[in-house]
Short mmCIF file of C-alpha atoms and ligand atoms in Angstrom, two decimals:
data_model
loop_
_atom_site.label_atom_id
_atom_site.label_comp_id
_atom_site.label_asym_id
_atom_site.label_seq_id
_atom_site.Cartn_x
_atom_site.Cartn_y
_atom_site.Cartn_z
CA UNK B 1 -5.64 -31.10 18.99
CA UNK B 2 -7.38 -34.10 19.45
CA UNK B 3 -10.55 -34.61 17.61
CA UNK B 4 -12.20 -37.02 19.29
CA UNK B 5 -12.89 -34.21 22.15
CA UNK B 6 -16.42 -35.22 23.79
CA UNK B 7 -17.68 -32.25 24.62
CA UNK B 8 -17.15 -31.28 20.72
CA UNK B 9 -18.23 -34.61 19.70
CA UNK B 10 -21.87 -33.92 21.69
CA UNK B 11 -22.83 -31.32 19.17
CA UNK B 12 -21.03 -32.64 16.09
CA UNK B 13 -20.86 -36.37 14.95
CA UNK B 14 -23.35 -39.09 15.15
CA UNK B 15 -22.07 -40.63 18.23
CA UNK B 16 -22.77 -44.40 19.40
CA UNK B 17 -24.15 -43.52 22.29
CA UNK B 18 -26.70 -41.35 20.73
CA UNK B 19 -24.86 -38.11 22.49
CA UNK B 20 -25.92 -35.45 20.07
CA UNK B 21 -30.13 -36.79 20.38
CA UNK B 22 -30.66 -33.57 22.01
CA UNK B 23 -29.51 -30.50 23.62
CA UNK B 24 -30.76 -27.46 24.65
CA UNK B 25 -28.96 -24.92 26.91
CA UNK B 26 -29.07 -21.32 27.72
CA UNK B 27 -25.62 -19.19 28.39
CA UNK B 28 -25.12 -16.72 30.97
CA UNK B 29 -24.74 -13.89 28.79
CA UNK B 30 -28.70 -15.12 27.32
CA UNK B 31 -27.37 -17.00 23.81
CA UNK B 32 -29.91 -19.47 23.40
CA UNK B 33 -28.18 -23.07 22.31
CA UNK B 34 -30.13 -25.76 19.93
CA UNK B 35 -28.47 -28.75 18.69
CA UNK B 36 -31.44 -29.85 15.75
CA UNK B 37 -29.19 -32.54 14.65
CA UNK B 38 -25.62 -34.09 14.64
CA UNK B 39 -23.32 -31.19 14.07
CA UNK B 40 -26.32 -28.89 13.31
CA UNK B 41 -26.12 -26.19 16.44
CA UNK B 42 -28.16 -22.86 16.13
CA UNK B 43 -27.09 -19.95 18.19
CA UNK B 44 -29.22 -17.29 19.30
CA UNK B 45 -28.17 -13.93 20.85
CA UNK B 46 -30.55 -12.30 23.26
CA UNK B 47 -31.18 -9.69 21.24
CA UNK B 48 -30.18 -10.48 17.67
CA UNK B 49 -29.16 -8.37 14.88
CA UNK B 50 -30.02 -7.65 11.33
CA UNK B 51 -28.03 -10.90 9.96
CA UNK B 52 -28.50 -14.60 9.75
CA UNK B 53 -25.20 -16.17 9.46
CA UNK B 54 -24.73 -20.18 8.58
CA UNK B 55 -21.32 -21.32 8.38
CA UNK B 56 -20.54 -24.76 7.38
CA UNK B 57 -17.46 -27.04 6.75
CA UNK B 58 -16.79 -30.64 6.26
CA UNK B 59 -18.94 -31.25 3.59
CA UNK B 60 -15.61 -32.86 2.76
CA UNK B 61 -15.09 -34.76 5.71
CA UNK B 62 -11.22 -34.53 5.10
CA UNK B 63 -11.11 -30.90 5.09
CA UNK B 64 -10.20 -30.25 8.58
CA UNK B 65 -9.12 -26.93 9.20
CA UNK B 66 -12.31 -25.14 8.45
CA UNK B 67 -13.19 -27.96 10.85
CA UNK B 68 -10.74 -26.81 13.76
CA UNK B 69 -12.29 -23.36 12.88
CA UNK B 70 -15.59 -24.26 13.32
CA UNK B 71 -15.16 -25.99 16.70
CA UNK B 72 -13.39 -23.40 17.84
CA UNK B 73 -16.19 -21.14 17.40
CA UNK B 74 -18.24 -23.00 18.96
CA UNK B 75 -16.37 -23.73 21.90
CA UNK B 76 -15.47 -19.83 22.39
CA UNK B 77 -19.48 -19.56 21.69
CA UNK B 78 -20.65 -21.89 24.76
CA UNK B 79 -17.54 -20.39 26.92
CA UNK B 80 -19.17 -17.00 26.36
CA UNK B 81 -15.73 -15.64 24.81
CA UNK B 82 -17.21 -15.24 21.49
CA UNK B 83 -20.64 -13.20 22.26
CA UNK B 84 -22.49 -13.43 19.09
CA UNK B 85 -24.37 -10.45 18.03
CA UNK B 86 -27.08 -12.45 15.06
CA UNK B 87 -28.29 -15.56 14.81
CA UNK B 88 -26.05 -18.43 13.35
CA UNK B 89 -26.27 -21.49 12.12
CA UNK B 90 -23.19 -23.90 13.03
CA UNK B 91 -23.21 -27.26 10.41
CA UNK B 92 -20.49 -29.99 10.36
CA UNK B 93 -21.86 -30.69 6.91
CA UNK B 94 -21.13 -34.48 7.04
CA UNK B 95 -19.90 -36.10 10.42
CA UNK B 96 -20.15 -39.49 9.01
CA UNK B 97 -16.97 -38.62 6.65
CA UNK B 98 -15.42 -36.92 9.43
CA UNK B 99 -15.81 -40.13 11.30
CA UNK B 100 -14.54 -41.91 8.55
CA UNK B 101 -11.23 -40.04 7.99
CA UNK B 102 -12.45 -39.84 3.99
CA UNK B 103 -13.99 -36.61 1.81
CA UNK B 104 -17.09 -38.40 1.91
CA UNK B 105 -18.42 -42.01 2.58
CA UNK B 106 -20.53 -42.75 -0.54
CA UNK B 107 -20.66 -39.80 -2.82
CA UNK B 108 -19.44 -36.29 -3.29
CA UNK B 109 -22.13 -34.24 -1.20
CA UNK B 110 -21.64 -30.74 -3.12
CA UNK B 111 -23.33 -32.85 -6.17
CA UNK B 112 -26.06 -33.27 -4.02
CA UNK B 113 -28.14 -30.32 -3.30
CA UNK B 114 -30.65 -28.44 -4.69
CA UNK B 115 -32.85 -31.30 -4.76
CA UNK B 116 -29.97 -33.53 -6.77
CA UNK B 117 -30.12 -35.53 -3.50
CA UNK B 118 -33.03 -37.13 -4.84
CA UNK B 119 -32.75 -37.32 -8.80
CA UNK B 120 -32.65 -40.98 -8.76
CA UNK B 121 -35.54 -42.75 -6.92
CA UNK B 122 -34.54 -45.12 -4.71
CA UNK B 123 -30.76 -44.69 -4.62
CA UNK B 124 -30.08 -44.01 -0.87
CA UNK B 125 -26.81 -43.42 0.74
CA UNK B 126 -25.39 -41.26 3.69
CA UNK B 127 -24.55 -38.07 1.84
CA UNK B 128 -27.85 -38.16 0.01
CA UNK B 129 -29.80 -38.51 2.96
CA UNK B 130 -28.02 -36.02 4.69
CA UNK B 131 -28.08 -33.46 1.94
CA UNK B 132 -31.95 -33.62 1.95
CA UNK B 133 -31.55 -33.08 5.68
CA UNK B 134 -29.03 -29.53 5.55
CA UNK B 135 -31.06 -28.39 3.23
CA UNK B 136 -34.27 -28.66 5.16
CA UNK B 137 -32.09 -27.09 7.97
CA UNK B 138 -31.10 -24.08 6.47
CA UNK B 139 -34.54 -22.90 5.19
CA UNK B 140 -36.05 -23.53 8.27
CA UNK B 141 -33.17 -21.54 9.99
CA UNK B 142 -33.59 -18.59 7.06
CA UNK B 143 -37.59 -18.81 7.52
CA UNK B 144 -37.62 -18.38 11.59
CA UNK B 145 -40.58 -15.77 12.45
CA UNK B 146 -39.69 -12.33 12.17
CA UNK B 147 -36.60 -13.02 10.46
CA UNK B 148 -37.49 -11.73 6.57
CA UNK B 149 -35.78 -8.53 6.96
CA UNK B 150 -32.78 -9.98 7.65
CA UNK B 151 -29.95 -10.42 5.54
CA UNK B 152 -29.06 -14.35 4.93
CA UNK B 153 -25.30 -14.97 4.76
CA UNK B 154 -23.77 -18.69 3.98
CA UNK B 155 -19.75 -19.11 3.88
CA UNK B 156 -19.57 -22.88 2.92
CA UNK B 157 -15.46 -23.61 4.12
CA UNK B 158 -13.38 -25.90 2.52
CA UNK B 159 -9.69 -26.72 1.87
CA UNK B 160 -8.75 -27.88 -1.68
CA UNK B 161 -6.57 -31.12 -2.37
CA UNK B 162 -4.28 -29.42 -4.31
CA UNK B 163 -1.98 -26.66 -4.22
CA UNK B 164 -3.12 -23.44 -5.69
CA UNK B 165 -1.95 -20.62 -7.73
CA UNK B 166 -4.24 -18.59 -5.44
CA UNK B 167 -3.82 -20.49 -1.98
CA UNK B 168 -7.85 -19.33 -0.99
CA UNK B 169 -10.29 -18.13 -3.68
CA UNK B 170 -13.92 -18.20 -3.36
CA UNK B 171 -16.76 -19.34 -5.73
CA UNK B 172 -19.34 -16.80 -6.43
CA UNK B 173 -22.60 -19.16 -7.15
CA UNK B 174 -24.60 -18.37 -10.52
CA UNK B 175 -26.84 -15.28 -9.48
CA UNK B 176 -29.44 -15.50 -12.48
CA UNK B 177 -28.71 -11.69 -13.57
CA UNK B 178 -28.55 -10.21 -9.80
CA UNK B 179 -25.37 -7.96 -9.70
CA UNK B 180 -22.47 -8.90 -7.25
CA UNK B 181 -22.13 -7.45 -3.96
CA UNK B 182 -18.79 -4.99 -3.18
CA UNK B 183 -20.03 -5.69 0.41
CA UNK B 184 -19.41 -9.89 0.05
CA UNK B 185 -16.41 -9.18 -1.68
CA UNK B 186 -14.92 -6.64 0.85
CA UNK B 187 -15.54 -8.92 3.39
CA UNK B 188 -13.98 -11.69 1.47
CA UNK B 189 -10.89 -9.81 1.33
CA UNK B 190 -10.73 -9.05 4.94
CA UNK B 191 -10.90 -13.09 5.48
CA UNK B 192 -7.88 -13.05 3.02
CA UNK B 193 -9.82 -14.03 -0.47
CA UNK B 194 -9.19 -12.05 -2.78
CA UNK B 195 -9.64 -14.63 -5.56
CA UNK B 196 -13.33 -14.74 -6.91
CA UNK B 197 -14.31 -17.50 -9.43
CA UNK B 198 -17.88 -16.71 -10.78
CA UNK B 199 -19.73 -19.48 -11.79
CA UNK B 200 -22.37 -18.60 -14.99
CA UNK B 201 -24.87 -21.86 -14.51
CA UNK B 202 -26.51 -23.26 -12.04
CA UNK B 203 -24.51 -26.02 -10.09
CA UNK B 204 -25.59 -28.63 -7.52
CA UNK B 205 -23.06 -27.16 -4.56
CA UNK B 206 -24.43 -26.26 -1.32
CA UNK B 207 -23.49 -22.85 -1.18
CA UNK B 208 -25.29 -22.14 -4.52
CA UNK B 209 -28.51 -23.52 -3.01
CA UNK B 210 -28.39 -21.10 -0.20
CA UNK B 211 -27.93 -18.57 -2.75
CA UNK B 212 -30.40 -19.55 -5.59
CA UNK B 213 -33.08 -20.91 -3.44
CA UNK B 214 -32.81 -19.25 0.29
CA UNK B 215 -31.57 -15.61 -1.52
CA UNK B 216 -29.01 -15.64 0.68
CA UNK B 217 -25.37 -14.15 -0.47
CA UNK B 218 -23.51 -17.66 -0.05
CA UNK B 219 -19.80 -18.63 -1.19
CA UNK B 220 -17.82 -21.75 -1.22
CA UNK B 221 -14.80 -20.29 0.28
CA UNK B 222 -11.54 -22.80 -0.19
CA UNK B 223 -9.10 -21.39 2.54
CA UNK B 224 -6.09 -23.33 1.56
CA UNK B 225 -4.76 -27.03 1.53
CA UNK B 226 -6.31 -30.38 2.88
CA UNK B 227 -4.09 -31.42 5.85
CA UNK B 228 -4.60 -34.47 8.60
CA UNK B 229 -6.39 -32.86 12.40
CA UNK B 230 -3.60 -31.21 14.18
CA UNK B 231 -1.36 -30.94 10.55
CA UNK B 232 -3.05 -27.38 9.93
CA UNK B 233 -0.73 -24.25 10.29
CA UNK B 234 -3.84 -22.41 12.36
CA UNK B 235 -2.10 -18.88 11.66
CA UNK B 236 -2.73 -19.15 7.53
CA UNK B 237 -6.26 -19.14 8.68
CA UNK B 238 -6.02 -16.29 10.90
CA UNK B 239 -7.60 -13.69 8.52
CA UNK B 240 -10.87 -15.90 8.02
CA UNK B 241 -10.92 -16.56 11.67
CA UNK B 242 -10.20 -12.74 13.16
CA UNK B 243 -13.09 -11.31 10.18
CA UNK B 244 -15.42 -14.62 10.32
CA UNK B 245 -15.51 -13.46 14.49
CA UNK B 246 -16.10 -10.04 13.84
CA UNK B 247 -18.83 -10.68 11.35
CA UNK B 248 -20.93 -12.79 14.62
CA UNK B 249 -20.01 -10.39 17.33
CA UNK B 250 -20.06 -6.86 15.67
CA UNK B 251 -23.79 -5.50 15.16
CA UNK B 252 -22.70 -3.55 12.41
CA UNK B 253 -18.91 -4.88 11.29
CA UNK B 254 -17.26 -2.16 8.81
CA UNK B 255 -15.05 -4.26 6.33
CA UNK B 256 -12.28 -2.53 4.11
CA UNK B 257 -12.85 -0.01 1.18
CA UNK B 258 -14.49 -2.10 -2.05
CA UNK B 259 -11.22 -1.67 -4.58
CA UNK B 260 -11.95 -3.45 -7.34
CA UNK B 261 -7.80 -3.58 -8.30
CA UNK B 262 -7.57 -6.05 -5.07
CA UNK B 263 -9.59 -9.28 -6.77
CA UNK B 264 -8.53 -11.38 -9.21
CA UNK B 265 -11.62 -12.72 -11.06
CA UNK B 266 -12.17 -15.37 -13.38
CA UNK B 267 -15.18 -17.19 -14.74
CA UNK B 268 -15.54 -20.33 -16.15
CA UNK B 269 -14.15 -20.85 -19.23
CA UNK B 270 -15.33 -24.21 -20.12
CA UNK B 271 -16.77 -27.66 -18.00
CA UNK B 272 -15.10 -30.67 -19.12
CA UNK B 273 -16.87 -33.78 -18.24
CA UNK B 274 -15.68 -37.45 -18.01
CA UNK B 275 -18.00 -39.19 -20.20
CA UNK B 276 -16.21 -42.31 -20.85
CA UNK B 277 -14.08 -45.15 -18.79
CA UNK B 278 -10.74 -43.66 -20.60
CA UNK B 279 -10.54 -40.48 -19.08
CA UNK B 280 -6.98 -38.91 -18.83
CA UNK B 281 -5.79 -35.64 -17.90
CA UNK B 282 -2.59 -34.65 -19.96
CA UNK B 283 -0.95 -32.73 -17.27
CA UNK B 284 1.10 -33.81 -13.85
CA UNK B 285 -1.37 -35.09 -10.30
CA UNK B 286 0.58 -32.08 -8.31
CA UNK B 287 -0.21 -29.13 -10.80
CA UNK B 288 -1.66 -26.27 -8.38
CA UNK B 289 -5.00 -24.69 -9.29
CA UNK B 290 -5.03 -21.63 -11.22
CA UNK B 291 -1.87 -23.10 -13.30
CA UNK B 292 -2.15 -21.27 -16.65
CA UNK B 293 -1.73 -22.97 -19.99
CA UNK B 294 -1.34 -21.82 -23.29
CA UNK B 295 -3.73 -21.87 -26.54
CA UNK B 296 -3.01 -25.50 -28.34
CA UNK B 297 -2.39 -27.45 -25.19
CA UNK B 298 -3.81 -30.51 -24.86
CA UNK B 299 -5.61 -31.08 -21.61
CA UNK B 300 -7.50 -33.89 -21.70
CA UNK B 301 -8.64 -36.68 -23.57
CA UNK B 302 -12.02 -38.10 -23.03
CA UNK B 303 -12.31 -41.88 -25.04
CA UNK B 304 -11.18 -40.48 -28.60
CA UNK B 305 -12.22 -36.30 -27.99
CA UNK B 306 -9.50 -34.32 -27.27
CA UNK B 307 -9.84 -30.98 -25.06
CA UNK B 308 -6.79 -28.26 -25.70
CA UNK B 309 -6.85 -24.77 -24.81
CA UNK B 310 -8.87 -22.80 -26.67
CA UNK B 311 -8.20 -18.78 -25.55
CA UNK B 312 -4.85 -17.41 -25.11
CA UNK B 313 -4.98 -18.39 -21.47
CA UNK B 314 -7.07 -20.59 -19.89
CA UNK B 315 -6.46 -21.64 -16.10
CA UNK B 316 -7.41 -24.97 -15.22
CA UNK B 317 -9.15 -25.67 -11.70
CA UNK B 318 -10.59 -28.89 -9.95
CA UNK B 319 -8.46 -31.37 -12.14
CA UNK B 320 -9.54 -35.25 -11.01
CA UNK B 321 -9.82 -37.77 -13.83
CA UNK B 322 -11.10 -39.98 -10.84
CA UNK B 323 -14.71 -38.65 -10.92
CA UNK B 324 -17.50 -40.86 -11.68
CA UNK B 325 -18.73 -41.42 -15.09
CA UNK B 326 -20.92 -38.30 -15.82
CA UNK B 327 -19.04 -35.97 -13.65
CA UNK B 328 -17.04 -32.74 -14.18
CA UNK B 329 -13.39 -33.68 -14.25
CA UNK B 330 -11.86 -30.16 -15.09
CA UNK B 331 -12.54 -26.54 -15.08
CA UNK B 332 -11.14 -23.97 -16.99
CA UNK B 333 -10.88 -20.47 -16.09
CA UNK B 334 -9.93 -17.06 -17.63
CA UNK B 335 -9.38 -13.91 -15.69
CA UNK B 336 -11.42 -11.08 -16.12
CA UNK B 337 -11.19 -7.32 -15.34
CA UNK B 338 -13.19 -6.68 -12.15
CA UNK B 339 -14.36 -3.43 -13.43
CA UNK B 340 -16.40 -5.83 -15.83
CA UNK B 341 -19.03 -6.93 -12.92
CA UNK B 342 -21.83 -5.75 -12.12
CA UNK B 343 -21.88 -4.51 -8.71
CA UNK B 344 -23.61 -3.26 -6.11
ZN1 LIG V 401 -14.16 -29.36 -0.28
#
């Protein structure tokens, strides 16, 4: 495929030529079209049903299947292939990074939200600004008249830069006490996630600001492994793709039986933080997410603290000594039964 399509280019990326300024349009089959921004495209059935629906990718601008995904959505969308039976929000999180090949230009944009965008006055860079932006976006998208009753849904894409364990898990944001939802997690399944990683605090990703501050059931959803445009093996992604469809076009989709043997959840174990210029990780660059490691085993040293497993088993997820001074370099994670949550 060739990204640099101009007809996908008008709604997504910040274009030279100022393309994506504006566009309105109005399909045969009487979906509404509004492009509100670069790579920000609401679409608007005639008669919409009881869901709101964002669905991002690129916030990691070198993530590109959710990308391919996404445009062709979009495309099927304006073809009038894809009818669309609620109101969605289509977001290339970051064009700027897509433009530039890299996972983001300045600064890691799922640090950003929830107002971290703005925690230090003055400091302004591309992600920042456009953080601010999304955010403003998708409450104004949740908050359209009429629209209360509806339920807000946010799947926040991604591919991971490493191989995992579990080639596509989901994060389940912090829900302050709320109980999880069989529903999410059904559907999750039927997109081929059956890995859920619960968070327990509050974090400064986008899909946990949906979730936290627009009360809308949001996930990042990591569908497998960063590849170059046209790299991507399009069928791995066919589960996402087949239920993400059926959850726009079906008034009222039925997802499979909740079974709570079919997850595998974990929670965080512990957050381990680079706090100091000598930061190592004590374990190979190509170890896959969700490797397990034994009680004793050093993972990390941080200047002159050591971190080594503390419970029997601990997982260990996002590994990148790389991260700026301050940042979370490592999770660990233990599995837990799923008859534990609190559903409903
Ligand atoms: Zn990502």
């Amino acid at each position: 495929m060739n990204f640099a399509d101009a007809d996908f280019l008008a709604w997504s990326c910040a274009h030279p030529d100022g393309v994506a300024d504006q566009f309105h349009q109005r399909l045969d089959n009487g979906t509404e079209l509004q492009l509100w921004d670069s790579g920000v495209l609401v679409a608007e059935p005639a008669q919409a049903g009881d869901k709101q629906v964002v669905i991002s990718c690129a916030v990691h601008g070198n993530e590109t299947a959710p990308i391919e995904l996404l445009r062709d959505m979009v495309a099927d969308v304006r073809s009038g292939k894809l009818q669309l039976a609620h109101r969605t929000l289509f977001l290339i999180a970051n064009p700027a990074s897509i433009n530039a090949g890299r996972r983001f230009v300045e600064e890691n944009m799922n640090r950003l939200f929830s107002g971290e965008h703005s925690n230090a006055p003055g400091m302004i860079n591309p992600e920042r600004e456009r953080a601010a932006k999304l955010e403003q976006y998708v409450q104004q998208f949740y908050s359209a008249a009429e629209a209360d009753e509806k339920t807000r849904l946010h799947y926040d894409l991604h591919t991971a830069i490493r191989d995992s364990a579990h080639e596509k898990f989901a994060v389940y944001p912090f829900l302050h006490g709320k109980p999880y939802s069989k529903e999410q997690l059904s559907f999750l399944r039927d997109c081929g996630v059956t890995t859920i990683l619960l968070n327990q605090e509050p974090t400064t990703t986008f899909s946990y600001f949906s979730s936290a501050h627009c009360q809308a059931h949001a996930f990042t959803v990591e569908l497998g492994k960063v590849k170059p445009f046209g790299e991507n093996d399009m069928r791995r992604f066919a589960d996402a793709d087949r239920s993400l469809r059926r959850l726009l076009s079906e008034s009222a989709p039925q997802w499979s039986a909740f079974d709570s043997d079919k997850h595998q959840i974990y929670e965080v174990a512990r957050t381990i933080n680079r706090t100091q210029q000598d930061f190592r990780l004590h374990f190979a660059d190509d170890v896959a997410n969700f490797t397990p490691f034994q009680q004793g085993e050093l993972l990390a040293t941080d200047g002159d603290i050591e971190y080594r497993v503390e419970q029997p088993q601990e997982r260990i997820i996002f590994p990148n000594a790389k991260v700026a001074i301050g940042q979370r370099a490592l999770l660990t994670v233990v599995e837990i039964p799923a008859q534990r949550l609190q559903l409903v």
